[in-house]
Amino acid sequence: MDNKRIIIAIDGHSSCGKSTFAKAIAARLGYIFIDTGAMYRAVTLYALEHGAIAMGIVDEERIEAMLGDIEISFRFNSERGASDIYVNGDLVEGKIRTIEVSNCVSAVSSIGAVRRKLVAMQQQMGRNGGVVMDGRDIGTVVFPTAELKIYMTADPMVRAERRYKELTAKGDSVTLEEVYENVVSRDKADMSRAISPLRKADDAIVLDNSAMSVEEQMAWFDEQYRRVIGA
Ligand code: DC
């Protein structure tokens, strides 16, 4: 395919397979994949472990004050074919996708200072192009001039079932109802927050993958990509 290294912005609802899709695209094009949700999750984990969230109550001022102590980095893991996330040098990849973190991450990601710090980092990481970045505000705020913007969605119960399978496969004891509640409440929180709410950029193309296999999604992507690069 073409040598021009563009920015591909993928936004959309929780648990609709954005990361799987983004990772597959990055592998196909030889691009870097950046999971921005992992960055919001890493800050949430740090806040949980350092007493800035207790009994589900998020202490915004404390989180803002601790931001300077949180250094986030990524290192490529060739076994996974994606980058693992580190906080202050500690590998946290396996600890950021628990239901506890999921339940608090919307509140943490609605804090202005948290978003400013992470958006600046994301802009820095993508400045040379050749990236596939997935999140909620990539096409609207982080890279409003991205060449290709995709807005992903899927039926909430389909998404809950997918996330439930992932969590139970890892040994987490959750119920499907609990996961469904989390998916629906995160949609609501992500779309109604004051700063950078989740919304489709005007020039984004919609991919509803409720009934699509990964292969079908990749075939759809190839068409969109060819259109954008003019191949
Ligand atoms: O993609 P994810 O479910 O791992 O993201 C976790 C949370 O982080 C999600 O509830 C919303 C927030 N998020 C965000 O506000 N902005 C982004 N660019 C990425 C994620």
Coordinates of C-alpha atoms and ligand atoms in Angstrom, one line a residue:
M1 CA 0.0 0.0 0.0
D2 CA 1.0 3.7 -0.2
N3 CA 4.0 5.1 1.7
K4 CA 2.2 8.2 2.9
R5 CA 1.9 7.8 6.7
I6 CA -1.4 9.2 7.8
I7 CA -3.2 9.6 11.1
I8 CA -6.1 7.2 11.6
A9 CA -8.5 8.3 14.4
I10 CA -10.9 5.7 15.8
D11 CA -13.5 6.9 18.3
G12 CA -16.6 5.2 19.6
H13 CA -18.4 3.5 22.4
S14 CA -16.9 1.3 25.2
S15 CA -16.3 -2.3 24.4
C16 CA -17.1 -2.2 20.7
G17 CA -13.8 -3.7 19.6
K18 CA -12.0 -0.5 18.9
S19 CA -8.7 -1.7 20.2
T20 CA -8.9 -5.1 18.3
F21 CA -9.8 -3.3 15.1
A22 CA -7.1 -0.5 15.6
K23 CA -4.4 -3.1 16.4
A24 CA -5.2 -5.1 13.3
I25 CA -5.0 -2.0 11.1
A26 CA -1.7 -0.9 12.7
A27 CA -0.2 -4.3 12.1
R28 CA -1.4 -4.3 8.4
L29 CA 0.0 -0.8 7.7
G30 CA 3.1 -1.0 9.9
Y31 CA 1.8 1.8 12.0
I32 CA 2.0 2.5 15.7
F33 CA -1.2 1.7 17.6
I34 CA -2.0 3.9 20.6
D35 CA -4.8 2.9 23.0
T36 CA -5.7 6.2 24.7
G37 CA -8.3 4.5 26.9
A38 CA -5.3 2.7 28.5
M39 CA -3.9 6.1 29.5
Y40 CA -7.1 7.2 31.3
R41 CA -7.2 3.8 32.9
A42 CA -3.6 4.0 34.1
V43 CA -4.3 7.4 35.8
T44 CA -7.4 5.8 37.4
L45 CA -5.4 2.9 38.7
Y46 CA -2.8 5.2 40.2
A47 CA -5.6 7.2 41.8
L48 CA -7.1 4.1 43.3
E49 CA -3.8 2.8 44.6
H50 CA -2.9 6.2 46.1
G51 CA -6.1 6.9 48.0
A52 CA -7.6 9.5 45.6
I53 CA -10.6 7.3 45.0
A54 CA -12.3 5.8 48.1
M55 CA -15.6 3.9 48.1
G56 CA -16.2 5.0 44.5
I57 CA -15.8 8.7 45.4
V58 CA -13.3 10.4 43.1
D59 CA -11.3 13.2 44.8
E60 CA -10.6 15.5 41.8
E61 CA -8.3 17.9 43.6
R62 CA -6.1 15.1 44.8
I63 CA -5.9 13.6 41.4
E64 CA -5.0 16.9 39.9
A65 CA -2.3 17.4 42.5
M66 CA -0.8 14.0 41.8
L67 CA -0.7 14.3 38.0
G68 CA 2.9 15.5 38.2
D69 CA 3.9 12.2 39.9
I70 CA 2.4 10.1 37.1
E71 CA 4.8 9.3 34.3
I72 CA 3.1 7.1 31.6
S73 CA 5.1 5.3 28.9
F74 CA 4.6 2.5 26.4
R75 CA 6.9 -0.3 25.4
F76 CA 6.3 -2.6 22.5
N77 CA 5.5 -6.2 23.5
S78 CA 6.3 -8.4 20.5
E79 CA 4.3 -11.4 21.9
R80 CA 1.1 -9.3 22.0
G81 CA 2.0 -7.3 18.9
A82 CA 1.1 -4.1 20.7
S83 CA 2.5 -1.8 23.3
D84 CA 2.2 -2.4 27.1
I85 CA 1.5 0.6 29.3
Y86 CA 3.8 1.5 32.2
V87 CA 3.3 3.9 35.1
N88 CA 6.5 5.3 36.6
G89 CA 8.3 2.3 35.1
D90 CA 5.9 -0.3 36.5
L91 CA 4.0 -2.6 34.0
V92 CA 0.3 -2.0 34.6
E93 CA -1.2 -3.5 31.5
G94 CA -2.8 -6.4 33.4
K95 CA -4.2 -4.2 36.1
I96 CA -6.1 -1.5 34.2
R97 CA -9.0 -3.5 32.8
T98 CA -10.6 -4.7 36.0
I99 CA -14.3 -3.8 36.7
E100 CA -13.0 -1.6 39.6
V101 CA -11.0 0.6 37.2
S102 CA -13.8 0.5 34.6
N103 CA -16.3 1.8 37.2
C104 CA -14.2 4.9 38.0
V105 CA -12.5 5.7 34.7
S106 CA -15.3 7.9 33.3
A107 CA -15.2 10.1 36.4
V108 CA -11.4 10.4 36.2
S109 CA -11.5 11.1 32.4
S110 CA -13.9 14.0 32.9
I111 CA -11.3 16.0 34.9
G112 CA -10.0 18.8 32.8
A113 CA -6.4 18.6 34.0
V114 CA -6.2 14.9 33.3
R115 CA -7.4 15.4 29.8
R116 CA -5.0 18.3 29.1
K117 CA -2.0 16.2 30.2
L118 CA -3.0 13.1 28.3
V119 CA -4.1 14.9 25.1
A120 CA -0.8 16.8 25.0
M121 CA 1.0 13.4 25.3
Q122 CA -1.1 11.9 22.5
Q123 CA -0.5 14.8 20.2
Q124 CA 3.2 14.4 20.8
M125 CA 3.1 10.6 20.1
G126 CA 1.2 11.1 16.8
R127 CA 2.9 14.2 15.4
N128 CA 4.8 12.3 12.7
G129 CA 1.8 10.3 11.4
G130 CA 1.9 6.6 10.9
V131 CA -0.4 6.1 13.9
V132 CA -3.7 4.4 14.6
M133 CA -5.1 6.0 17.8
D134 CA -8.3 4.9 19.5
G135 CA -10.3 6.7 22.1
R136 CA -13.3 9.0 22.4
D137 CA -12.0 12.4 21.3
I138 CA -9.3 11.6 18.8
G139 CA -11.1 12.9 15.7
T140 CA -12.7 15.8 17.5
V141 CA -10.0 17.1 19.8
V142 CA -6.6 15.3 19.7
F143 CA -6.3 15.2 15.8
P144 CA -9.1 17.2 14.3
T145 CA -7.2 17.1 11.0
A146 CA -6.7 13.3 10.9
E147 CA -6.9 12.1 7.3
L148 CA -9.2 9.1 8.2
K149 CA -11.7 9.2 11.1
I150 CA -13.8 6.2 12.0
Y151 CA -16.6 6.3 14.5
M152 CA -17.3 2.8 15.9
T153 CA -20.4 1.5 17.6
A154 CA -22.3 -1.7 18.3
D155 CA -25.5 -2.8 20.1
P156 CA -25.0 -2.4 23.9
M157 CA -25.9 -6.0 24.7
V158 CA -23.5 -7.3 22.1
R159 CA -20.7 -5.1 23.6
A160 CA -21.6 -6.3 27.1
E161 CA -21.4 -10.0 26.0
R162 CA -18.0 -9.4 24.4
R163 CA -16.5 -7.7 27.5
Y164 CA -18.1 -10.3 29.8
K165 CA -16.4 -13.1 27.9
E166 CA -13.0 -11.3 28.1
L167 CA -13.4 -10.7 31.8
T168 CA -14.5 -14.2 32.8
A169 CA -11.8 -15.7 30.6
K170 CA -9.3 -13.8 32.7
G171 CA -10.9 -15.2 35.9
D172 CA -12.8 -12.0 37.0
S173 CA -16.0 -12.9 38.8
V174 CA -18.6 -10.6 37.2
T175 CA -22.1 -11.1 36.0
L176 CA -23.3 -10.2 32.5
E177 CA -25.8 -7.7 34.1
E178 CA -23.0 -5.9 36.0
V179 CA -21.0 -5.6 32.7
Y180 CA -24.0 -4.4 30.8
E181 CA -24.7 -1.8 33.5
N182 CA -21.1 -0.6 33.2
V183 CA -21.3 -0.4 29.4
V184 CA -24.5 1.6 29.4
S185 CA -23.5 3.9 32.2
R186 CA -20.1 4.6 30.6
D187 CA -21.8 5.5 27.3
K188 CA -23.9 7.9 29.1
A189 CA -21.0 9.4 31.1
D190 CA -18.7 9.6 28.0
M191 CA -21.4 11.3 25.9
S192 CA -22.7 13.8 28.4
R193 CA -19.5 15.0 30.1
A194 CA -18.8 18.7 29.8
I195 CA -15.2 18.4 28.4
S196 CA -14.6 16.6 25.1
P197 CA -17.7 14.4 25.2
L198 CA -17.8 11.4 22.9
R199 CA -19.4 12.5 19.6
K200 CA -18.9 11.6 16.0
A201 CA -16.8 14.1 14.2
D202 CA -18.7 15.6 11.2
D203 CA -16.2 14.0 8.8
A204 CA -16.0 10.6 10.5
I205 CA -17.4 7.5 8.8
V206 CA -19.5 5.2 11.0
L207 CA -18.7 1.5 11.5
D208 CA -21.5 -0.5 13.3
N209 CA -19.9 -3.9 13.9
S210 CA -22.7 -5.5 15.9
A211 CA -23.0 -8.3 13.3
M212 CA -19.5 -8.1 11.6
S213 CA -16.6 -10.4 11.9
V214 CA -13.0 -9.0 12.3
E215 CA -12.4 -10.1 8.7
E216 CA -15.4 -8.2 7.4
Q217 CA -14.3 -5.1 9.3
M218 CA -10.9 -5.3 7.8
A219 CA -12.3 -5.6 4.3
W220 CA -14.5 -2.5 5.0
F221 CA -11.4 -0.7 6.3
D222 CA -9.3 -1.5 3.2
E223 CA -12.0 0.2 1.1
Q224 CA -12.0 3.3 3.3
Y225 CA -8.2 3.5 3.4
R226 CA -7.8 3.2 -0.4
R227 CA -10.3 6.0 -0.8
V228 CA -8.4 8.3 1.5
I229 CA -5.0 7.7 0.0
G230 CA -6.4 7.8 -3.5
A231 CA -5.3 4.3 -4.4
Ligands
DC1 O1 -11.5 2.7 25.6 P1 -11.6 2.3 27.1 O2 -13.0 1.7 27.4 O3 -10.5 1.5 27.6 O4 -11.6 3.7 27.8 C1 -11.7 3.9 29.2 C2 -12.4 5.2 29.5 O5 -11.5 6.3 29.2 C3 -13.7 5.5 28.8 O6 -14.8 5.2 29.7 C4 -13.6 6.9 28.5 C5 -12.2 7.3 28.7 N1 -11.6 7.8 27.5 C6 -11.7 9.2 27.2 O7 -12.4 9.9 27.9 N2 -11.0 9.7 26.1 C7 -10.3 8.9 25.3 N3 -9.6 9.4 24.3 C8 -10.1 7.5 25.7 C9 -10.8 7.0 26.7

